[in-house]
Tab-separated table of C-alpha atoms in Angstrom:
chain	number	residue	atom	x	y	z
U	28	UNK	CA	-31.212	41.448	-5.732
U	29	UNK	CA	-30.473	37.995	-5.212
U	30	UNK	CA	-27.528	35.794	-6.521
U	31	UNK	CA	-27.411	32.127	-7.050
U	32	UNK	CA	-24.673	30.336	-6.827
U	33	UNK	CA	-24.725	26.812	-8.057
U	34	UNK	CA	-22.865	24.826	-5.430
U	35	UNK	CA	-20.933	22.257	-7.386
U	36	UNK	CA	-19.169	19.369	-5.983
U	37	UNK	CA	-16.519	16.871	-7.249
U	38	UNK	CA	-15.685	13.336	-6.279
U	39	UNK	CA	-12.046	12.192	-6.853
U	40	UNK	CA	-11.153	9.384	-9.152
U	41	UNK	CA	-9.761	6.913	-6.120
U	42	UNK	CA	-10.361	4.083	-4.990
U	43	UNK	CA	-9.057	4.116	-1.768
U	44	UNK	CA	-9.596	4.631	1.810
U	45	UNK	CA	-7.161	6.051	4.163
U	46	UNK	CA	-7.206	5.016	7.509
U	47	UNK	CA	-4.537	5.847	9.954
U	48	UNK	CA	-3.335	2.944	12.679
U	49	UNK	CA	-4.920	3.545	15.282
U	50	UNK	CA	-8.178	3.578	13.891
U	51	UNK	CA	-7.790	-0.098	12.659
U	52	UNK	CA	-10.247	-2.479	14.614
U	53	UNK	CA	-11.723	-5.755	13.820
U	54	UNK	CA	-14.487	-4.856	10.788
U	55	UNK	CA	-10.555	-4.324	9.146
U	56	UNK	CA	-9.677	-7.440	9.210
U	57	UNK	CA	-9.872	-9.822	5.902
U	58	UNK	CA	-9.213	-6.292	3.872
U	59	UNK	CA	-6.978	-5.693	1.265
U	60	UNK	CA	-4.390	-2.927	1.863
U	61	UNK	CA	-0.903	-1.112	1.307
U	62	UNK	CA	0.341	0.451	4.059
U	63	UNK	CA	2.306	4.006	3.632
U	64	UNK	CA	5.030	4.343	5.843
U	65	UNK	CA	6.657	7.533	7.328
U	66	UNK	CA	5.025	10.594	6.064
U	67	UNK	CA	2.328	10.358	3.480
U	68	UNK	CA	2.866	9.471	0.318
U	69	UNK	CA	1.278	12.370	-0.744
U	70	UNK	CA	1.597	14.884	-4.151
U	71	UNK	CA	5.076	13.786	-4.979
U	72	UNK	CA	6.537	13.189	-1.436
U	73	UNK	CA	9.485	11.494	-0.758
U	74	UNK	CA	8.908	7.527	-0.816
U	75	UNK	CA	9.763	5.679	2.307
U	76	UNK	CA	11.865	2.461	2.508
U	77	UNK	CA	11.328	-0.794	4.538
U	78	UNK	CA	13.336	-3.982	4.527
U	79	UNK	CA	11.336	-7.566	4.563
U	80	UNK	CA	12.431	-10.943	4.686
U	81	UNK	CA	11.353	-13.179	1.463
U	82	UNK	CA	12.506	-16.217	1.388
U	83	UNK	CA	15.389	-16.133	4.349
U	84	UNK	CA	16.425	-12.761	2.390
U	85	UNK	CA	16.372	-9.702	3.636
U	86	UNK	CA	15.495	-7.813	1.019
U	87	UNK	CA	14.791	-3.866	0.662
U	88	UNK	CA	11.480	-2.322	-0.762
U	89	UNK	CA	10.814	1.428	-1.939
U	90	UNK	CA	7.280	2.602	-1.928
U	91	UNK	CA	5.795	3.086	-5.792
U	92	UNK	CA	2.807	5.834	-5.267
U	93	UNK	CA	0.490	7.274	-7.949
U	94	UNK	CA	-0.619	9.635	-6.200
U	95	UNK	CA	-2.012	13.312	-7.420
U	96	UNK	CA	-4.433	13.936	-4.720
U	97	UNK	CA	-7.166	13.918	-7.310
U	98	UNK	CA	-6.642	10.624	-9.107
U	99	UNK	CA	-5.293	7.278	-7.053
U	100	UNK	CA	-5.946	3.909	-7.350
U	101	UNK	CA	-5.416	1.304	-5.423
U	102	UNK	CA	-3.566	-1.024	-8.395
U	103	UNK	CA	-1.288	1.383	-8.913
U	104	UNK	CA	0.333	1.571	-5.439
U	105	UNK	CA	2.939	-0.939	-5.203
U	106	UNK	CA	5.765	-1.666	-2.827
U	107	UNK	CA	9.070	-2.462	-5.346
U	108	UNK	CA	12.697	-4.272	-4.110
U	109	UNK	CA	15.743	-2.443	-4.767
U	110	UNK	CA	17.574	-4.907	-6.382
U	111	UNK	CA	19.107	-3.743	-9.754
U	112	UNK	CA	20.809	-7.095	-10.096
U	113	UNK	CA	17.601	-8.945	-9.879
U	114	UNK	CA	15.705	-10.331	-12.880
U	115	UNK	CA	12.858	-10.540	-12.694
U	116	UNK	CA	11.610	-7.393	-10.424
U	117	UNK	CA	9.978	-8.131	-7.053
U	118	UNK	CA	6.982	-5.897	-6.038
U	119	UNK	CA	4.459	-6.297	-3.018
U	120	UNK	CA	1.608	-5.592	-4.916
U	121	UNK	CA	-0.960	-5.764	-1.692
U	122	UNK	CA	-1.742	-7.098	1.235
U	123	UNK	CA	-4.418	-8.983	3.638
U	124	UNK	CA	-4.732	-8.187	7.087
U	125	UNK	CA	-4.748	-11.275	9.187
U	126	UNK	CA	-4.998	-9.914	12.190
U	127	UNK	CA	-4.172	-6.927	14.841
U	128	UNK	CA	-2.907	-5.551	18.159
U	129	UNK	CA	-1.996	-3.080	19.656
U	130	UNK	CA	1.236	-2.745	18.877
U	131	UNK	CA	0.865	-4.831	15.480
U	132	UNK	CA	-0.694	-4.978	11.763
U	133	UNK	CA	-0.284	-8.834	11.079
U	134	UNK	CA	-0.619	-9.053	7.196
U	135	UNK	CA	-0.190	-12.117	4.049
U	136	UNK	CA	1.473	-10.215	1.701
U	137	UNK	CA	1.544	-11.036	-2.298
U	138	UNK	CA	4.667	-10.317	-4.138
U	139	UNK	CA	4.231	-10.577	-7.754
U	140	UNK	CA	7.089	-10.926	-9.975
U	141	UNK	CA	7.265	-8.812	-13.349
U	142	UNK	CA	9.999	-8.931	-16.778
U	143	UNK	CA	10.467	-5.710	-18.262
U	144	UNK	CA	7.461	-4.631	-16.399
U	145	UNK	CA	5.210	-7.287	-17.616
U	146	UNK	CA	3.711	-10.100	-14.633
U	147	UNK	CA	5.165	-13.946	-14.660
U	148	UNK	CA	3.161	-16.250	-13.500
U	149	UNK	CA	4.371	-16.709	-10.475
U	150	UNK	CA	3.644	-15.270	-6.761
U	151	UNK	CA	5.075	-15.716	-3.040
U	152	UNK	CA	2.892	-15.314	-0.025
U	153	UNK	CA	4.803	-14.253	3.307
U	154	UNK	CA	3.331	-13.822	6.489
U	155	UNK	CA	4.640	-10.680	8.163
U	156	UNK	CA	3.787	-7.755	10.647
U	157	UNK	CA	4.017	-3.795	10.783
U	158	UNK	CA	4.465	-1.897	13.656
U	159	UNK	CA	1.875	0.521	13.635
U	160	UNK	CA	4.128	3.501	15.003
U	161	UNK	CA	6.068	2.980	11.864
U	162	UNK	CA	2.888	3.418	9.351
U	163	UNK	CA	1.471	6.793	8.177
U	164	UNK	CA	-1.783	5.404	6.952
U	165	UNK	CA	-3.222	2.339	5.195
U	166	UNK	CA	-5.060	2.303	2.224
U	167	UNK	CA	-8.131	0.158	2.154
U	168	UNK	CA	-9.306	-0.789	-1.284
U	169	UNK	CA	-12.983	-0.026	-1.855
């Protein structure tokens, strides 16, 4: 007797591709991106913190995942500045990559500014790199 097993499978509700550093090349370039830092931002992980000069300040960012493994978009990963005294809040929403090398990810960045959560109309653009040793993986949007 025979049994017959349906094989059934399931697609994730992400929009993102992971791609780790070293596998970056030229067909990357132009793409929008976050990148993860440390380990990966994975299921409830730890976030990692970098520090990035805006505007002649350095100023400190903690990574914002939504991340369950099953359901992860790209709009809701977010780069956010830790600074409570600031009004309105300062996130790197994404990123463009300009350019690589070895050694290098050469990004524009956009930092949005939100009130209570909501956007302003307002953005900054700053031209910055990441080493890749320091990045776990970047996330592509697709």
């Amino acid at each position: 007797m025979f049994t017959i097993c349906p094989l059934i499978f399931a697609q994730d509700g992400s929009d993102i591709n992971y791609i780790k550093p070293e596998n970056l090349n030229s067909s990357h370039i132009e793409k929008t991106c976050q990148i993860d830092f440390g380990a990966r931002s994975f299921g409830g992980q730890t976030m990692d913190t970098l520090k990035l000069e805006v505007k002649g300040e350095l100023i400190k960012f903690v990574e914002r995942r939504v991340d369950n493994g099953f359901n992860n978009w790209f709009k809701e990963q977010y780069l956010e500045a830790i600074t409570p005294e600031k009004n309105p809040a300062i996130r790197l929403k994404y990123a463009k990559i300009d350019s690589l090398s070895p050694e290098k990810i050469y990004v524009t960045s956009i930092l949005g500014y939100y009130r209570d959560g909501l956007p302003l109309d307002s953005i900054t653009l700053i031209h910055h790199y990441y080493l890749r040793k320091n990045i776990a993986e970047i996330l592509i949007k697709h």
